[in-house]
Amino acid sequence: MSHFLLDPRRGAAKLRWLVFGLVVAAIAIASLFAAGEFGRSRAIAGTQSRAEDAGTLALAILRGELEKQRALPVILARDPDVRQALTGGSRHGLDLKLEAIAREARTAVIYLLGPDGIAIAASNWNEPTSFVGNDYSFRDYFRGAVASGGAEQFALGTVSQRPGLYITRRIEEAGQSLGVIVVKVEFDRVEADWRALGGQSYVVDQRGVVLLATVEDWRFRVEAPLDQATAAAIRDSLQFGAAPLTPLPLLQQGELVQGTTPLTGRYVRIRHPVPTTDWVLEVLLPVDAAITAGRSQSQALVALVLMPGAALAAFALRRRQHNLVRREADARAKAELEERVAERTAELAGANQRLVAEMATRTLAQERLSNLREELAKANRLATLGQVTAGVAHEVNQPLAALRTYAENARAFLKRSDTIEADGALARIVSLTDRIGAITEALRGFARRGKGPPVPVPVATVIEGALTLLEGPLRLAGVTPVVTAPAGPVLVSARPIELEQVLVNLLRNAIEAILEGGDGGEPALAITVTPRGDRVEIAITDRGPGLSADALAQLFTPFSTTKPKGLGLGLVISQDMITSFGGTLTATSRPGEGASFVINLERAAA
């Protein structure tokens, strides 16, 4: 306090510096807080975007498994061996056949129920948990198939005690039900593929019961507590055995989900309905680390901008104080001079007046000089600030984007301490950055299943899409397809995704045939589009080893294949798709000279 009284100028200077410090601190706190909130929002948005991508891939994996397995009961229901077993034929022979099909199709179990619901043949006939002889008439999937021709039910196996989806199809003859074929699908591989995507994924039914999950303990838990009547009905049906149906260890907190033991932390959750089912796929991605990193990065950027600004402001304040001191010194000198002049004699009055006028002029010039110095300092300060800001933005933006890309995609592998896989993931990220968008769109488009009636489809577009999807196999085989088509657009009546799927199947078969060896003629693979009146033919011809007469006769028969590990369903499904368009799929071949598959479709108007 004594310093303020003895030297008011020093006290005023300290006060100005105190006010300056408080203002800078307030601006810094407000800016850092705003930057932290901005970083948090960007981190959440980025995690949500990654969760959407992961959900799209997880949904494609699940749908692919479902669609593959749904085809089996439909085809088996038409199998003559199945019908013979129901009408007194060999049942053990069917056991062996179902065992082989289940092994090739990677299906958990396939079994045949008689009209009374008792299993008479099964792919696990020689296992301790064989289904043969067990009564499944109480199961909803059996009742549904008998009543409506087909049914699906997710349940816990009464014998195996393993959960899975039961897909059934009624077998009938002359309006009379002979029995029901059942395919049980287990999703261990699907859940393993989900784990590789990072985060946690799970599927719930319409009651909120968890059916599939990357966390084993979550299976048969519920998203929200069930009422007593619903819980009792589920337990009485034995659908989930003695599962306690306890709630998931997740708590919704605003836009985030808070996890408890053992998966603590906050997560971003996205939901995707699973088409053709009443299920919902949910994906959780941890967001705490991203929020921390986002806040730190944003606050660091703001700090880099604030520090030069604060330094410039402090420099300006110091210059201003220096100018004030100089002006005060000039004023004191002037006062002292006027005192001395006043004491002089009257004879020096005129000289004193001139001296006063000179001092006034000098003071005015000094003030103008000080003002010009202040303006120059201000302009220099703004220019320096612009350079610093531009430099900081340029140096920070690029590594910030790269840091987020590299760190987030490799985190799943590093959590498992799998450094080899993490290093491989980083290498693939660097080499495939320019193609990620195109590949994702191609996978999404190919994962969708066509719906609705046939529409006009440009043949050239479908061929181009199929060749794009098979670009890798064609390159590895050293094959360059020769496409021959009219110059103008040619449209056919079809569903584009399914037609593209058929072309991919036929082209892949042709590539495999070429690799087996043939006559070596040119071209090795040809695609020919030929309009014939109101029809269009699409021919795929290869120079492979061709097919024998017996193989050609059985080509479109289910489970008939010439491949060592083939299932014999690809051409059957392809023919069904083409038939649903109102077209035909035929094949011709001469051993040693290759084969030709011809798709004949109705021509559509442009």
GROMACS .gro file of N, CA, C and O in nm, residues 435 442 446 462-481 499-512 525 527 540:
model
  160
  435ARG      N    1  -0.888  -4.577  -5.235
  435ARG     CA    2  -0.993  -4.667  -5.286
  435ARG      C    3  -1.098  -4.703  -5.182
  435ARG      O    4  -1.191  -4.776  -5.211
  442ALA      N    5  -1.911  -5.021  -5.345
  442ALA     CA    6  -1.932  -5.147  -5.418
  442ALA      C    7  -1.983  -5.256  -5.326
  442ALA      O    8  -2.074  -5.331  -5.360
  446PHE      N    9  -2.346  -5.432  -5.356
  446PHE     CA   10  -2.353  -5.576  -5.380
  446PHE      C   11  -2.422  -5.648  -5.266
  446PHE      O   12  -2.480  -5.754  -5.283
  462VAL      N   13  -2.463  -5.347  -6.587
  462VAL     CA   14  -2.454  -5.467  -6.503
  462VAL      C   15  -2.324  -5.542  -6.530
  462VAL      O   16  -2.258  -5.590  -6.438
  463ILE      N   17  -2.286  -5.554  -6.658
  463ILE     CA   18  -2.160  -5.622  -6.692
  463ILE      C   19  -2.042  -5.546  -6.632
  463ILE      O   20  -1.950  -5.607  -6.575
  464GLU      N   21  -2.046  -5.414  -6.644
  464GLU     CA   22  -1.936  -5.334  -6.587
  464GLU      C   23  -1.926  -5.354  -6.436
  464GLU      O   24  -1.817  -5.367  -6.381
  465GLY      N   25  -2.041  -5.357  -6.366
  465GLY     CA   26  -2.038  -5.379  -6.221
  465GLY      C   27  -1.982  -5.515  -6.185
  465GLY      O   28  -1.903  -5.528  -6.092
  466ALA      N   29  -2.021  -5.619  -6.260
  466ALA     CA   30  -1.970  -5.753  -6.230
  466ALA      C   31  -1.820  -5.761  -6.254
  466ALA      O   32  -1.747  -5.821  -6.175
  467LEU      N   33  -1.771  -5.702  -6.363
  467LEU     CA   34  -1.627  -5.705  -6.390
  467LEU      C   35  -1.549  -5.626  -6.286
  467LEU      O   36  -1.436  -5.662  -6.251
  468THR      N   37  -1.609  -5.518  -6.235
  468THR     CA   38  -1.543  -5.442  -6.128
  468THR      C   39  -1.525  -5.528  -6.004
  468THR      O   40  -1.420  -5.529  -5.940
  469LEU      N   41  -1.630  -5.602  -5.966
  469LEU     CA   42  -1.622  -5.687  -5.848
  469LEU      C   43  -1.523  -5.801  -5.866
  469LEU      O   44  -1.465  -5.850  -5.768
  470LEU      N   45  -1.500  -5.845  -5.990
  470LEU     CA   46  -1.410  -5.957  -6.016
  470LEU      C   47  -1.275  -5.910  -6.070
  470LEU      O   48  -1.201  -5.989  -6.130
  471GLU      N   49  -1.246  -5.783  -6.052
  471GLU     CA   50  -1.121  -5.729  -6.106
  471GLU      C   51  -1.000  -5.803  -6.048
  471GLU      O   52  -0.906  -5.836  -6.118
  472GLY      N   53  -1.002  -5.831  -5.917
  472GLY     CA   54  -0.889  -5.901  -5.854
  472GLY      C   55  -0.871  -6.041  -5.907
  472GLY      O   56  -0.761  -6.078  -5.951
  473PRO      N   57  -0.976  -6.128  -5.904
  473PRO     CA   58  -0.959  -6.263  -5.958
  473PRO      C   59  -0.916  -6.265  -6.106
  473PRO      O   60  -0.837  -6.350  -6.147
  474LEU      N   61  -0.970  -6.174  -6.187
  474LEU     CA   62  -0.932  -6.170  -6.328
  474LEU      C   63  -0.784  -6.136  -6.342
  474LEU      O   64  -0.712  -6.196  -6.425
  475ARG      N   65  -0.738  -6.041  -6.261
  475ARG     CA   66  -0.598  -6.003  -6.270
  475ARG      C   67  -0.507  -6.118  -6.227
  475ARG      O   68  -0.404  -6.145  -6.288
  476LEU      N   69  -0.546  -6.186  -6.118
  476LEU     CA   70  -0.464  -6.299  -6.070
  476LEU      C   71  -0.460  -6.413  -6.172
  476LEU      O   72  -0.361  -6.484  -6.184
  477ALA      N   73  -0.573  -6.434  -6.244
  477ALA     CA   74  -0.578  -6.540  -6.343
  477ALA      C   75  -0.512  -6.500  -6.475
  477ALA      O   76  -0.494  -6.585  -6.562
  478GLY      N   77  -0.480  -6.371  -6.491
  478GLY     CA   78  -0.420  -6.325  -6.615
  478GLY      C   79  -0.517  -6.328  -6.732
  478GLY      O   80  -0.478  -6.352  -6.845
  479VAL      N   81  -0.645  -6.301  -6.702
  479VAL     CA   82  -0.749  -6.310  -6.805
  479VAL      C   83  -0.803  -6.170  -6.833
  479VAL      O   84  -0.836  -6.096  -6.739
  480THR      N   85  -0.814  -6.134  -6.960
  480THR     CA   86  -0.876  -6.008  -7.001
  480THR      C   87  -1.003  -6.041  -7.079
  480THR      O   88  -0.996  -6.089  -7.193
  481PRO      N   89  -1.120  -6.020  -7.022
  481PRO     CA   90  -1.244  -6.054  -7.093
  481PRO      C   91  -1.261  -5.969  -7.219
  481PRO      O   92  -1.227  -5.850  -7.221
  499LEU      N   93  -2.936  -5.967  -6.116
  499LEU     CA   94  -2.872  -5.997  -6.245
  499LEU      C   95  -2.721  -5.985  -6.235
  499LEU      O   96  -2.646  -6.067  -6.289
  500GLU      N   97  -2.674  -5.883  -6.163
  500GLU     CA   98  -2.530  -5.869  -6.142
  500GLU      C   99  -2.475  -5.988  -6.063
  500GLU      O  100  -2.366  -6.038  -6.090
  501GLN      N  101  -2.553  -6.037  -5.966
  501GLN     CA  102  -2.509  -6.153  -5.887
  501GLN      C  103  -2.495  -6.277  -5.976
  501GLN      O  104  -2.400  -6.355  -5.963
  502VAL      N  105  -2.589  -6.295  -6.068
  502VAL     CA  106  -2.581  -6.410  -6.160
  502VAL      C  107  -2.457  -6.399  -6.248
  502VAL      O  108  -2.383  -6.498  -6.267
  503LEU      N  109  -2.431  -6.279  -6.302
  503LEU     CA  110  -2.314  -6.262  -6.388
  503LEU      C  111  -2.185  -6.288  -6.311
  503LEU      O  112  -2.091  -6.349  -6.362
  504VAL      N  113  -2.179  -6.240  -6.186
  504VAL     CA  114  -2.060  -6.264  -6.104
  504VAL      C  115  -2.040  -6.413  -6.084
  504VAL      O  116  -1.929  -6.466  -6.092
  505ASN      N  117  -2.149  -6.485  -6.058
  505ASN     CA  118  -2.139  -6.631  -6.035
  505ASN      C  119  -2.087  -6.701  -6.161
  505ASN      O  120  -1.996  -6.785  -6.156
  506LEU      N  121  -2.145  -6.667  -6.277
  506LEU     CA  122  -2.104  -6.732  -6.402
  506LEU      C  123  -1.960  -6.696  -6.439
  506LEU      O  124  -1.882  -6.782  -6.482
  507LEU      N  125  -1.922  -6.570  -6.420
  507LEU     CA  126  -1.786  -6.528  -6.454
  507LEU      C  127  -1.684  -6.593  -6.360
  507LEU      O  128  -1.575  -6.632  -6.402
  508ARG      N  129  -1.719  -6.604  -6.232
  508ARG     CA  130  -1.627  -6.668  -6.138
  508ARG      C  131  -1.607  -6.815  -6.176
  508ARG      O  132  -1.495  -6.869  -6.171
  509ASN      N  133  -1.716  -6.884  -6.214
  509ASN     CA  134  -1.703  -7.022  -6.259
  509ASN      C  135  -1.612  -7.031  -6.383
  509ASN      O  136  -1.531  -7.124  -6.397
  510ALA      N  137  -1.628  -6.935  -6.474
  510ALA     CA  138  -1.547  -6.935  -6.596
  510ALA      C  139  -1.399  -6.916  -6.564
  510ALA      O  140  -1.311  -6.981  -6.621
  511ILE      N  141  -1.369  -6.826  -6.468
  511ILE     CA  142  -1.228  -6.803  -6.429
  511ILE      C  143  -1.168  -6.930  -6.371
  511ILE      O  144  -1.055  -6.969  -6.404
  512GLU      N  145  -1.245  -6.999  -6.285
  512GLU     CA  146  -1.195  -7.123  -6.226
  512GLU      C  147  -1.174  -7.230  -6.334
  512GLU      O  148  -1.077  -7.308  -6.328
  525LEU      N  149  -1.181  -6.568  -7.232
  525LEU     CA  150  -1.312  -6.540  -7.172
  525LEU      C  151  -1.380  -6.433  -7.256
  525LEU      O  152  -1.321  -6.327  -7.282
  527ILE      N  153  -1.762  -6.221  -7.340
  527ILE     CA  154  -1.900  -6.186  -7.302
  527ILE      C  155  -1.964  -6.123  -7.425
  527ILE      O  156  -1.916  -6.020  -7.476
  540ILE      N  157  -2.173  -6.606  -7.197
  540ILE     CA  158  -2.042  -6.606  -7.130
  540ILE      C  159  -1.972  -6.734  -7.171
  540ILE      O  160  -2.014  -6.845  -7.134
   0.00000   0.00000   0.00000
